Amino acid sequence: MSQEKIFTSDENDSEGLLKEFLQKYEYFSEEDKTRISQAWSLLLLKTKDLVRSCGKPYYLHPLRVADILAVNKLDADTIISAILHPVHSFDVSIETISEQFGESVAKILVVTNKILTLPINTKNLHQADALRKMLFAMCDDARVILLTLADRLDRIRNIKNLEKEQQRVLAEAVIEIWAPLADRLGMQSEKNEFEDLSLKYINPEAFLQIKAIVAQKKDERANYLEKAVNSIYRSAEKMGIQVTISSRAKHFYSIYQKMKKRNKEASEIFDMLALRILCSNPTECYTLIGIVHGLWKPLDGRFKDYIAMPKSNGYQSLHTTVMCEGKPLEIQIRTYEMHNMAEHGIASHWLYKKGTNKDLVEAEKLEIFNKLQQLKENSLADEATFQNLKNELLGDEIYVFTPKGDVRKLPAGSTAIDFAYAIHSAIGEKIIAAKADGKIIPLTKPLNNTQIIEVITNPQAHPTEAQLKLVKTTKAHQKIHSWLMSNDPTFSERLSALKTEETEIIVPQKKKRSKKGEHAPAEISAPRNVLVQGDKRVLYNLAQCCNPKYPDLIAGYVTRLKGVTVHRVDCLIYQRIPNKESRSVEVSWDNPPEKK
């Protein structure tokens, strides 16, 4: 799986390595080759005698990164940037780079080096701004992120050279950021490799188990798939359709996800196999799906049409799962052009036509670029906004429909409230209920793929704090947050109180032993329930701003969504609630039964 050794030349033969690289990729013009050679010479000048901690020459990593990009036929400026991306550590000024290799290379290197040196930890908000800077760097030049992805891919391929703790951190970052980002850019091959290589270090037991099961069934799988492939070839030939079919076992991380989702061992997962059918045009794709469903019975709910509804990364294909000889078999059908986009994603926009004539298709049309442009100026002021942004850009997505048949793409886990805000902010603000496929659903319920969603509004309704905690999209979160800040006088105070509470550090005190003859201090009593007007069955919650505890004096008032909220009587936020007298109710601590 690892592709650490990608050159046949001796790793200490720097000239031989460059010669092999230039011979391997014939799309470079003579001028390109000259510029690439000059970049290689500059790298050697600064690093030729240096070795990394693994004992290998320092210059190998930059050339491997260039090789990853050259496989996708990236332009000469990107290849030169890959070769030179470490030289900022060796007193080579950006002005020197600009003079020798042009302003484009200089700009790519400036942004790439900023990203590669960011201390990204996706687990907390402290590093949220670093993640934001990395993602938004794509807005200016997508080649920056392609170079960054290539750097991370080479590092994960050679992860065994790192210390154990570094291995874990890198593997987690790859799963959290780089694999989803490759997926969003449509780079399926890179995404799969990121995931499989990371799994080996995140959950080595599961990796070895899956590897053993896949290897064990290799011969059985080959015979099974050969029969299925031959059946499709014969049927397609009768219809006059020329196809290319490839078969494979699903990649390890995909199987691992199925194990987690279904709570099963690898040996219990049967849908490990997949076929890919390539044809000439979309019409043939739909004919072939009919052929496949005629050969084998399709499984309910497993047909997906990404040709009519492409993914946000530009991916197009037909997916179905059929029962073939008693086993589930996943089949993908797409054109050769769609397959090129599926494999290389955004990188395919930089393919050369001839010589130095580049075919720069508008990569900005990909949805992730549009979202990043819209969100570029927004700050990540809180944890929820950060998580929403990360999930929206890098998480899974669903497709739902308006009653008129318009499609809306939303992050997985989105609710009808997110859907309403995706239609229009004014609709989101007035939503009171929703229907999915004609049936009323709770606003708290996550939407499912392909549902038809109808929003029910009321002109008297308005956003609530409860909705703020439910939504998954950045737009909905920011709109609700903004409305509450403008219209709820206590919202900002509660928010401030919560932040203060979260940042306070409580230092536990050691329990002192009582001296002989002294009485031990009274123990703090166990938490007690609250009675609302003497009744213990009434729904209530303890306010987080003042966190009342027995035996604090308490007061309660009726809220719209959470029943009765209980505050300490001296709580400033409670004191400032408008019209609280008309909504106040009597509350008291419940006395526990006396011990006999």
Coordinates of C-alpha atoms in Angstrom, one line a residue:
M1 CA 0.0 0.0 0.0
S2 CA 2.8 2.4 0.8
Q3 CA 4.6 3.9 -2.1
E4 CA 7.7 5.1 -0.4
K5 CA 10.0 3.9 -3.2
I6 CA 8.8 5.4 -6.4
F7 CA 12.1 5.8 -8.3
T8 CA 14.4 3.0 -9.5
S9 CA 17.5 5.3 -9.4
D10 CA 19.8 5.2 -6.4
E11 CA 18.4 7.6 -3.8
N12 CA 21.8 9.1 -3.4
D13 CA 22.2 9.8 -7.1
S14 CA 20.5 13.2 -7.3
E15 CA 21.2 13.8 -11.0
G16 CA 19.9 10.3 -11.9
L17 CA 16.7 10.9 -9.9
L18 CA 15.9 14.1 -11.8
K19 CA 16.7 12.5 -15.1
E20 CA 14.3 9.7 -14.3
F21 CA 11.6 12.1 -13.2
L22 CA 11.8 14.1 -16.4
Q23 CA 11.7 11.0 -18.6
K24 CA 8.8 9.6 -16.7
Y25 CA 6.6 12.6 -17.5
E26 CA 6.7 13.5 -21.1
Y27 CA 4.2 16.3 -21.0
F28 CA 6.8 18.9 -20.0
S29 CA 8.1 21.3 -22.7
E30 CA 11.8 21.9 -23.0
E31 CA 11.4 25.2 -21.3
D32 CA 9.6 23.5 -18.4
K33 CA 12.4 20.9 -18.1
T34 CA 15.0 23.7 -17.9
R35 CA 13.1 25.5 -15.1
I36 CA 12.5 22.3 -13.2
S37 CA 16.2 21.5 -13.4
Q38 CA 17.1 24.9 -12.1
A39 CA 14.7 24.4 -9.2
W40 CA 16.3 21.0 -8.5
S41 CA 19.8 22.6 -8.5
L42 CA 18.7 25.2 -6.0
L43 CA 17.3 22.6 -3.7
L44 CA 20.5 20.5 -3.9
L45 CA 22.6 23.6 -3.3
K46 CA 20.9 24.0 0.1
T47 CA 20.2 20.4 1.1
K48 CA 22.5 18.0 -0.7
D49 CA 24.4 16.9 2.3
L50 CA 21.5 16.9 4.7
V51 CA 19.7 13.7 5.8
R52 CA 16.4 13.3 7.6
S53 CA 16.0 11.5 10.9
C54 CA 15.2 8.3 9.0
G55 CA 18.7 8.5 7.4
K56 CA 17.4 9.3 3.8
P57 CA 18.5 12.3 1.8
Y58 CA 16.6 15.5 2.6
Y59 CA 15.8 16.1 -1.1
L60 CA 13.8 12.9 -1.6
H61 CA 10.6 14.2 0.0
P62 CA 10.3 17.3 -2.3
L63 CA 10.8 15.1 -5.4
R64 CA 8.3 12.5 -4.2
V65 CA 5.8 15.4 -3.7
A66 CA 6.5 16.6 -7.2
D67 CA 5.9 13.1 -8.5
I68 CA 2.5 12.9 -6.9
L69 CA 1.5 16.1 -8.6
A70 CA 3.0 15.1 -12.0
V71 CA 0.9 12.0 -12.0
N72 CA -2.0 14.3 -12.3
K73 CA -0.2 16.4 -14.9
L74 CA 0.0 19.6 -12.9
D75 CA 1.7 22.6 -14.6
A76 CA 5.4 23.4 -14.3
D77 CA 4.9 26.1 -11.8
T78 CA 3.2 23.7 -9.4
I79 CA 6.0 21.1 -9.9
I80 CA 8.7 23.7 -9.3
S81 CA 6.8 24.8 -6.1
A82 CA 6.8 21.2 -4.9
I83 CA 10.5 20.9 -5.4
L84 CA 11.2 24.2 -3.6
H85 CA 8.6 24.1 -0.8
P86 CA 11.2 23.3 1.9
V87 CA 13.8 26.0 0.9
H88 CA 12.2 28.7 3.1
S89 CA 14.0 27.0 6.0
F90 CA 17.4 27.5 4.3
D91 CA 17.7 31.3 3.9
V92 CA 16.2 31.5 0.4
S93 CA 14.2 34.7 0.2
I94 CA 10.9 34.8 -1.6
E95 CA 12.3 37.7 -3.7
T96 CA 15.0 35.3 -5.0
I97 CA 12.3 32.7 -5.9
S98 CA 10.2 35.4 -7.7
E99 CA 13.2 36.6 -9.7
Q100 CA 14.4 33.1 -10.8
F101 CA 11.0 31.3 -11.2
G102 CA 8.3 33.9 -11.5
E103 CA 5.7 35.5 -9.3
S104 CA 3.3 32.6 -9.6
V105 CA 5.7 30.1 -8.0
A106 CA 6.6 32.7 -5.3
K107 CA 2.9 33.2 -4.4
I108 CA 2.2 29.4 -4.2
L109 CA 5.2 28.9 -1.9
V110 CA 4.3 31.8 0.4
V111 CA 0.8 30.5 1.1
T112 CA 1.8 26.8 1.1
N113 CA 4.5 27.4 3.7
K114 CA 2.1 29.2 5.9
I115 CA -0.3 26.3 5.8
L116 CA 2.4 23.6 6.4
T117 CA 3.7 25.4 9.5
L118 CA 0.3 25.9 11.1
P119 CA -0.2 23.9 14.3
I120 CA -3.6 22.4 13.3
N121 CA -5.3 20.5 16.1
T122 CA -8.9 19.9 15.0
K123 CA -10.1 18.9 18.5
N124 CA -10.5 22.4 19.9
L125 CA -11.4 26.0 19.0
H126 CA -7.9 27.2 20.0
Q127 CA -6.7 26.0 16.6
A128 CA -9.8 27.0 14.6
D129 CA -8.3 30.0 13.1
A130 CA -5.4 27.9 11.7
L131 CA -7.9 25.6 10.0
R132 CA -9.8 28.6 8.7
K133 CA -6.7 30.1 7.2
M134 CA -5.8 26.8 5.6
L135 CA -9.2 26.3 4.0
F136 CA -9.5 29.9 2.8
A137 CA -6.1 29.8 1.1
M138 CA -7.7 27.7 -1.6
C139 CA -9.8 30.7 -2.6
D140 CA -6.8 32.4 -4.2
D141 CA -5.1 29.5 -6.0
A142 CA -6.3 25.9 -5.8
R143 CA -2.8 24.7 -6.6
V144 CA -1.8 25.7 -3.1
I145 CA -4.1 23.0 -1.6
L146 CA -3.0 20.4 -4.2
L147 CA 0.6 20.9 -3.2
T148 CA -0.4 20.8 0.5
L149 CA -2.3 17.5 -0.1
A150 CA 0.6 16.0 -1.9
D151 CA 2.9 16.9 0.9
R152 CA 0.6 15.2 3.5
L153 CA 0.1 12.2 1.2
D154 CA 3.9 11.6 1.0
R155 CA 4.2 12.0 4.8
I156 CA 1.5 9.5 5.5
R157 CA 3.0 7.1 3.0
N158 CA 6.3 7.3 4.9
I159 CA 4.7 7.5 8.4
K160 CA 6.8 4.6 9.7
N161 CA 9.8 6.9 9.8
L162 CA 8.1 9.1 12.5
E163 CA 7.9 8.6 16.3
K164 CA 4.8 6.8 17.6
E165 CA 3.2 10.0 19.0
Q166 CA 3.8 11.8 15.7
Q167 CA 2.3 8.9 13.8
R168 CA -0.9 9.1 15.8
V169 CA -1.2 12.9 15.5
L170 CA -0.6 12.8 11.7
A171 CA -3.0 9.9 11.2
E172 CA -5.8 11.7 13.1
A173 CA -5.2 14.9 11.2
V174 CA -5.4 13.0 7.9
I175 CA -8.7 11.5 8.8
E176 CA -10.1 14.7 10.2
I177 CA -8.9 17.1 7.5
W178 CA -6.9 15.9 4.6
A179 CA -9.0 12.8 3.5
P180 CA -12.3 14.8 3.6
L181 CA -10.6 17.7 1.8
A182 CA -9.4 15.4 -0.9
D183 CA -13.0 14.0 -1.2
R184 CA -14.4 17.6 -1.4
L185 CA -12.0 18.3 -4.3
G186 CA -13.1 15.1 -6.0
M187 CA -9.7 13.3 -5.6
Q188 CA -11.0 9.8 -4.9
S189 CA -7.7 8.0 -5.2
E190 CA -5.9 10.3 -2.8
K191 CA -8.9 10.2 -0.4
N192 CA -8.9 6.4 -0.3
E193 CA -5.1 6.2 0.2
F194 CA -5.2 8.8 3.0
E195 CA -7.9 6.8 4.8
D196 CA -6.4 3.3 4.4
L197 CA -2.9 4.4 5.5
S198 CA -4.2 6.3 8.5
L199 CA -6.4 3.4 9.7
K200 CA -3.2 1.3 10.1
Y201 CA -2.1 3.7 12.9
I202 CA -5.5 4.8 14.3
N203 CA -6.9 1.2 14.8
P204 CA -4.1 -1.3 13.9
E205 CA -6.2 -4.3 15.2
A206 CA -9.1 -3.5 12.8
F207 CA -6.6 -2.9 9.9
L208 CA -4.9 -6.3 10.4
Q209 CA -8.3 -8.0 10.8
I210 CA -9.6 -6.5 7.5
K211 CA -6.4 -7.2 5.7
A212 CA -6.5 -10.9 6.7
I213 CA -10.1 -11.3 5.7
V214 CA -9.6 -9.6 2.3
A215 CA -6.4 -11.7 1.6
Q216 CA -8.1 -14.9 2.7
K217 CA -11.0 -14.5 0.2
K218 CA -8.9 -13.4 -2.7
D219 CA -9.2 -16.5 -4.9
E220 CA -12.9 -16.9 -4.1
R221 CA -13.5 -13.2 -4.9
A222 CA -11.6 -13.5 -8.2
N223 CA -13.9 -16.3 -9.5
Y224 CA -17.0 -14.6 -8.3
L225 CA -16.2 -11.3 -9.9
E226 CA -15.0 -12.9 -13.1
K227 CA -18.5 -14.5 -13.6
A228 CA -20.2 -11.2 -12.9
V229 CA -18.0 -9.3 -15.3
N230 CA -18.5 -11.8 -18.1
S231 CA -22.3 -11.6 -17.7
I232 CA -22.2 -7.8 -18.1
Y233 CA -19.9 -7.9 -21.1
R234 CA -22.2 -10.4 -22.9
S235 CA -25.3 -8.4 -22.2
A236 CA -23.7 -5.0 -23.1
E237 CA -22.4 -6.5 -26.4
K238 CA -26.0 -7.6 -27.3
M239 CA -27.0 -4.0 -26.9
G240 CA -24.1 -2.7 -29.0
I241 CA -22.4 -1.0 -26.1
Q242 CA -18.6 -1.1 -25.7
V243 CA -17.6 -1.1 -22.0
T244 CA -14.6 -1.4 -19.8
I245 CA -15.1 -3.2 -16.5
S246 CA -12.8 -3.3 -13.5
S247 CA -13.3 -5.2 -10.2
R248 CA -11.9 -4.7 -6.8
A249 CA -12.4 -5.2 -3.1
K250 CA -13.5 -2.0 -1.3
H251 CA -10.7 -0.1 0.4
F252 CA -10.0 -0.9 4.0
Y253 CA -11.4 2.2 5.6
S254 CA -14.7 1.8 3.8
I255 CA -15.0 -1.7 5.3
Y256 CA -14.0 -0.3 8.7
Q257 CA -16.8 2.3 8.5
K258 CA -19.3 -0.5 7.7
M259 CA -18.0 -2.5 10.8
K260 CA -18.5 0.5 13.0
K261 CA -21.9 1.4 11.6
R262 CA -23.3 -2.2 11.8
N263 CA -21.3 -3.2 14.9
K264 CA -19.9 -6.3 13.2
E265 CA -16.6 -8.0 12.8
A266 CA -14.8 -7.9 9.4
S267 CA -15.7 -11.5 8.8
E268 CA -19.4 -10.6 9.1
I269 CA -19.3 -7.9 6.4
F270 CA -20.3 -9.4 3.0
D271 CA -20.6 -6.3 0.7
M272 CA -16.8 -5.9 0.3
L273 CA -16.8 -6.2 -3.5
A274 CA -17.4 -3.6 -6.2
L275 CA -17.4 -3.4 -10.0
R276 CA -16.9 -0.2 -12.1
I277 CA -18.3 0.0 -15.6
L278 CA -17.0 2.7 -18.0
C279 CA -18.9 3.6 -21.2
S280 CA -19.0 6.5 -23.7
N281 CA -22.0 8.7 -22.8
P282 CA -24.7 9.2 -20.2
T283 CA -27.4 7.5 -22.3
E284 CA -25.3 4.3 -22.2
C285 CA -25.0 4.7 -18.4
Y286 CA -28.8 4.5 -18.0
T287 CA -29.0 1.6 -20.5
L288 CA -26.4 -0.3 -18.5
I289 CA -28.2 0.2 -15.2
G290 CA -31.2 -1.4 -16.8
I291 CA -29.0 -4.3 -17.9
V292 CA -27.5 -4.8 -14.5
H293 CA -30.9 -4.7 -12.8
G294 CA -32.1 -7.2 -15.3
L295 CA -29.3 -9.6 -14.5
W296 CA -29.6 -9.4 -10.7
K297 CA -32.1 -8.1 -8.2
P298 CA -31.3 -4.6 -6.9
L299 CA -31.4 -3.9 -3.1
D300 CA -34.0 -1.4 -1.9
G301 CA -32.7 2.1 -1.3
R302 CA -29.2 1.4 -2.7
F303 CA -29.6 3.1 -6.1
K304 CA -28.1 6.6 -6.3
D305 CA -28.1 8.8 -9.4
Y306 CA -25.1 11.2 -9.1
I307 CA -25.3 11.9 -12.9
A308 CA -28.6 13.8 -12.6
M309 CA -27.6 15.1 -9.1
P310 CA -23.8 15.5 -9.1
K311 CA -22.0 15.7 -5.7
S312 CA -20.7 19.1 -4.7
N313 CA -17.1 18.0 -5.7
G314 CA -18.3 17.5 -9.3
Y315 CA -18.5 13.7 -9.0
Q316 CA -20.9 11.9 -11.4
S317 CA -21.8 8.2 -11.5
L318 CA -24.7 5.8 -11.1
H319 CA -24.4 3.6 -8.0
T320 CA -26.4 0.4 -7.3
T321 CA -26.1 -2.7 -5.1
V322 CA -27.4 -6.0 -6.4
M323 CA -27.7 -9.5 -5.0
C324 CA -25.4 -11.6 -7.2
E325 CA -25.2 -15.3 -6.3
G326 CA -26.5 -14.6 -2.8
K327 CA -23.9 -11.8 -2.1
P328 CA -24.3 -8.0 -2.2
L329 CA -22.3 -6.5 -5.1
E330 CA -21.9 -2.8 -5.5
I331 CA -21.7 -1.5 -9.1
Q332 CA -20.7 2.0 -10.3
I333 CA -21.5 3.1 -13.9
R334 CA -20.0 6.2 -15.4
T335 CA -18.5 7.6 -18.6
Y336 CA -14.7 7.8 -19.2
E337 CA -14.9 11.6 -18.7
M338 CA -16.7 11.2 -15.5
H339 CA -14.2 8.7 -14.3
N340 CA -11.3 11.1 -15.0
M341 CA -13.0 13.6 -12.8
A342 CA -13.8 11.0 -10.2
E343 CA -10.2 9.9 -10.0
H344 CA -8.3 13.2 -10.2
G345 CA -11.0 15.7 -9.2
I346 CA -9.9 19.3 -9.3
A347 CA -6.4 18.2 -10.4
S348 CA -7.9 17.3 -13.8
H349 CA -8.5 21.0 -14.4
W350 CA -4.7 21.5 -14.8
L351 CA -4.2 18.9 -17.5
Y352 CA -2.0 20.0 -20.4
K353 CA -3.3 19.9 -24.0
K354 CA 0.0 20.3 -25.8
G355 CA 3.3 21.7 -24.7
T356 CA 2.8 24.8 -22.6
N357 CA -0.8 25.4 -23.7
K358 CA -2.8 24.8 -20.5
D359 CA -6.5 24.0 -20.4
L360 CA -7.5 25.8 -17.2
V361 CA -11.2 24.8 -16.7
E362 CA -12.9 27.0 -14.1
A363 CA -12.2 25.2 -10.9
E364 CA -14.1 27.9 -9.0
K365 CA -17.3 26.4 -10.1
L366 CA -16.9 23.6 -7.6
E367 CA -19.2 24.2 -4.7
I368 CA -16.5 24.1 -2.0
F369 CA -14.9 27.2 -3.6
N370 CA -18.3 29.0 -3.6
K371 CA -18.8 28.2 0.1
L372 CA -15.3 29.3 1.0
Q373 CA -15.7 32.6 -0.8
Q374 CA -19.0 33.3 1.0
L375 CA -17.5 32.4 4.4
K376 CA -14.1 33.9 3.9
E377 CA -14.8 37.1 5.9
N378 CA -16.7 35.4 8.7
S379 CA -15.0 34.9 12.0
L380 CA -15.1 31.6 13.9
A381 CA -16.3 33.2 17.1
D382 CA -17.4 30.1 19.0
E383 CA -17.0 26.3 19.0
A384 CA -20.4 25.7 17.4
T385 CA -19.6 28.0 14.4
F386 CA -16.3 26.3 14.0
Q387 CA -17.8 22.8 14.1
N388 CA -20.6 23.8 11.7
L389 CA -18.1 25.2 9.2
K390 CA -15.9 22.1 9.4
N391 CA -18.8 19.7 9.0
E392 CA -20.3 21.8 6.2
L393 CA -17.1 21.9 4.2
L394 CA -15.6 18.5 5.0
G395 CA -18.4 16.3 6.3
D396 CA -20.9 14.0 4.5
E397 CA -23.9 15.6 2.7
I398 CA -27.5 14.8 1.9
Y399 CA -29.8 15.8 -1.0
V400 CA -33.4 16.9 -0.2
F401 CA -36.1 18.5 -2.4
T402 CA -38.5 21.4 -2.2
P403 CA -42.1 20.6 -3.0
K404 CA -41.4 22.1 -6.5
G405 CA -38.6 19.6 -7.1
D406 CA -35.6 21.9 -6.5
V407 CA -32.6 20.2 -5.0
R408 CA -30.8 21.4 -1.8
K409 CA -27.5 20.0 -0.6
L410 CA -27.1 20.0 3.2
P411 CA -24.5 18.6 5.6
A412 CA -25.5 15.2 7.0
G413 CA -27.5 15.6 10.3
S414 CA -29.2 18.8 9.1
T415 CA -32.7 19.5 10.2
A416 CA -35.7 21.2 8.6
I417 CA -34.5 24.4 10.2
D418 CA -31.3 24.2 8.2
F419 CA -33.4 23.5 5.1
A420 CA -35.6 26.5 5.8
Y421 CA -32.6 28.8 6.0
A422 CA -31.1 27.3 2.9
I423 CA -34.3 28.4 1.0
H424 CA -34.4 31.9 2.5
S425 CA -33.5 33.5 5.8
A426 CA -37.0 34.9 6.2
I427 CA -38.5 31.4 6.0
G428 CA -36.0 30.1 8.5
E429 CA -36.9 32.8 11.0
K430 CA -40.7 31.9 10.8
I431 CA -40.5 28.1 10.8
I432 CA -42.7 26.4 13.3
A433 CA -43.1 22.9 11.8
A434 CA -42.1 20.8 8.7
K435 CA -43.3 17.8 6.7
A436 CA -41.1 15.2 5.1
D437 CA -42.8 13.3 2.2
G438 CA -46.1 14.6 3.4
K439 CA -45.8 13.6 7.1
I440 CA -45.2 16.0 10.0
I441 CA -41.7 15.5 11.5
P442 CA -40.1 17.0 14.6
L443 CA -37.8 20.0 13.9
T444 CA -35.2 18.1 15.9
K445 CA -35.1 15.1 13.6
P446 CA -32.2 14.9 11.1
L447 CA -33.4 14.8 7.4
N448 CA -32.7 11.8 5.2
N449 CA -31.5 11.7 1.6
T450 CA -34.1 12.4 -1.2
Q451 CA -36.9 13.5 1.2
I452 CA -39.3 16.2 -0.1
I453 CA -39.4 18.8 2.7
E454 CA -42.3 21.3 3.2
V455 CA -41.8 24.1 5.7
I456 CA -44.7 25.4 7.7
T457 CA -44.3 29.0 9.0
N458 CA -46.1 31.5 11.3
P459 CA -45.6 35.2 11.0
Q460 CA -45.5 35.4 14.8
A461 CA -42.6 32.9 15.2
H462 CA -39.0 33.8 15.6
P463 CA -35.6 32.1 16.1
T464 CA -34.9 30.5 19.5
E465 CA -31.8 29.5 21.5
A466 CA -33.0 25.9 21.2
Q467 CA -32.8 26.1 17.4
L468 CA -29.3 27.5 17.6
K469 CA -28.2 24.3 19.3
L470 CA -29.9 22.1 16.7
V471 CA -28.7 23.5 13.4
K472 CA -25.8 22.1 11.4
T473 CA -25.2 24.8 8.6
T474 CA -23.1 27.8 9.1
K475 CA -25.7 30.1 7.5
A476 CA -28.5 28.9 9.9
H477 CA -26.3 29.2 13.0
Q478 CA -25.0 32.7 12.1
K479 CA -28.5 34.0 11.2
I480 CA -30.1 32.6 14.4
H481 CA -27.1 33.9 16.5
S482 CA -27.4 37.3 14.9
W483 CA -31.2 37.5 15.6
L484 CA -30.8 36.5 19.2
M485 CA -28.1 39.1 19.8
S486 CA -30.3 41.8 18.3
N487 CA -33.7 40.8 19.8
D488 CA -33.0 38.9 23.1
P489 CA -31.6 41.2 25.7
T490 CA -30.5 38.3 27.9
F491 CA -28.9 36.2 25.2
S492 CA -25.5 37.9 25.2
E493 CA -25.3 37.9 29.0
R494 CA -26.1 34.2 29.1
L495 CA -23.5 33.6 26.5
S496 CA -20.9 35.6 28.4
A497 CA -21.8 33.8 31.6
L498 CA -21.4 30.4 29.9
K499 CA -18.0 31.3 28.5
T500 CA -16.8 32.6 31.9
E501 CA -18.1 29.3 33.5
E502 CA -16.2 27.2 30.9
T503 CA -12.9 29.0 31.4
E504 CA -13.0 28.9 35.2
I505 CA -10.5 26.4 36.6
I506 CA -11.7 24.7 39.8
V507 CA -8.7 23.5 41.8
P508 CA -9.7 20.5 43.9
Q509 CA -8.8 20.8 47.6
K510 CA -7.2 18.0 49.5
K511 CA -9.5 16.6 52.1
K512 CA -8.0 17.5 55.5
R513 CA -8.0 14.9 58.2
S514 CA -9.8 16.0 61.4
K515 CA -7.7 16.2 64.5
K516 CA -8.6 14.1 67.5
G517 CA -11.6 15.5 69.3
E518 CA -12.6 17.7 66.4
H519 CA -15.8 17.1 64.4
A520 CA -15.4 16.6 60.6
P521 CA -16.9 19.3 58.5
A522 CA -20.4 18.6 57.3
E523 CA -20.5 16.8 53.9
I524 CA -22.2 18.6 51.0
S525 CA -25.6 17.0 50.5
A526 CA -26.3 15.0 47.4
P527 CA -28.1 16.9 44.5
R528 CA -31.8 17.4 45.1
N529 CA -34.8 17.6 42.8
V530 CA -36.9 20.8 42.5
L531 CA -40.6 21.1 43.2
V532 CA -42.6 23.4 41.0
Q533 CA -45.5 24.8 43.0
G534 CA -45.1 21.7 45.2
D535 CA -45.2 19.2 42.2
K536 CA -42.2 17.0 41.4
R537 CA -43.6 16.0 37.9
V538 CA -43.2 19.4 36.2
L539 CA -40.5 19.8 33.6
Y540 CA -37.7 22.1 34.7
N541 CA -34.0 22.8 34.1
L542 CA -31.3 24.4 36.2
A543 CA -30.0 27.7 34.6
Q544 CA -26.4 27.3 33.5
C545 CA -25.6 31.0 34.1
C546 CA -25.8 30.7 37.9
N547 CA -25.9 26.9 38.4
P548 CA -28.1 26.8 41.5
K549 CA -27.3 24.1 44.1
Y550 CA -29.0 23.1 47.3
P551 CA -29.4 25.0 49.7
D552 CA -29.3 28.1 47.5
L553 CA -32.4 30.3 47.5
I554 CA -34.0 29.8 44.1
A555 CA -36.7 31.3 41.8
G556 CA -38.3 30.0 38.7
Y557 CA -40.0 31.3 35.6
V558 CA -41.8 29.7 32.7
T559 CA -40.0 29.5 29.3
R560 CA -41.4 28.8 25.9
L561 CA -39.5 25.6 25.2
K562 CA -37.8 24.3 28.3
G563 CA -40.6 24.3 30.9
V564 CA -39.5 26.1 34.0
T565 CA -36.0 27.5 34.3
V566 CA -34.6 27.6 37.9
H567 CA -32.2 30.4 38.9
R568 CA -30.6 31.5 42.1
V569 CA -32.6 34.5 43.4
D570 CA -29.5 36.7 43.3
C571 CA -28.6 35.8 39.7
L572 CA -28.1 39.0 37.7
I573 CA -29.4 37.5 34.5
Y574 CA -32.6 36.4 36.3
Q575 CA -33.0 39.9 37.7
R576 CA -32.8 41.4 34.2
I577 CA -35.4 39.1 32.5
P578 CA -38.2 41.4 31.2
N579 CA -41.7 40.8 32.6
K580 CA -40.4 38.0 34.8
E581 CA -43.1 38.7 37.4
S582 CA -45.9 37.6 35.1
R583 CA -44.0 34.3 34.3
S584 CA -42.6 33.5 37.7
V585 CA -43.7 30.3 39.6
E586 CA -43.0 29.1 43.1
V587 CA -40.1 26.6 43.2
S588 CA -38.3 24.9 46.2
W589 CA -35.8 22.1 46.8
D590 CA -37.4 18.7 47.4
N591 CA -36.6 17.3 50.8
P592 CA -35.2 13.7 50.7
P593 CA -37.0 11.1 52.7
E594 CA -35.7 10.8 56.3
K595 CA -33.6 7.7 57.0
K596 CA -35.2 5.3 59.4

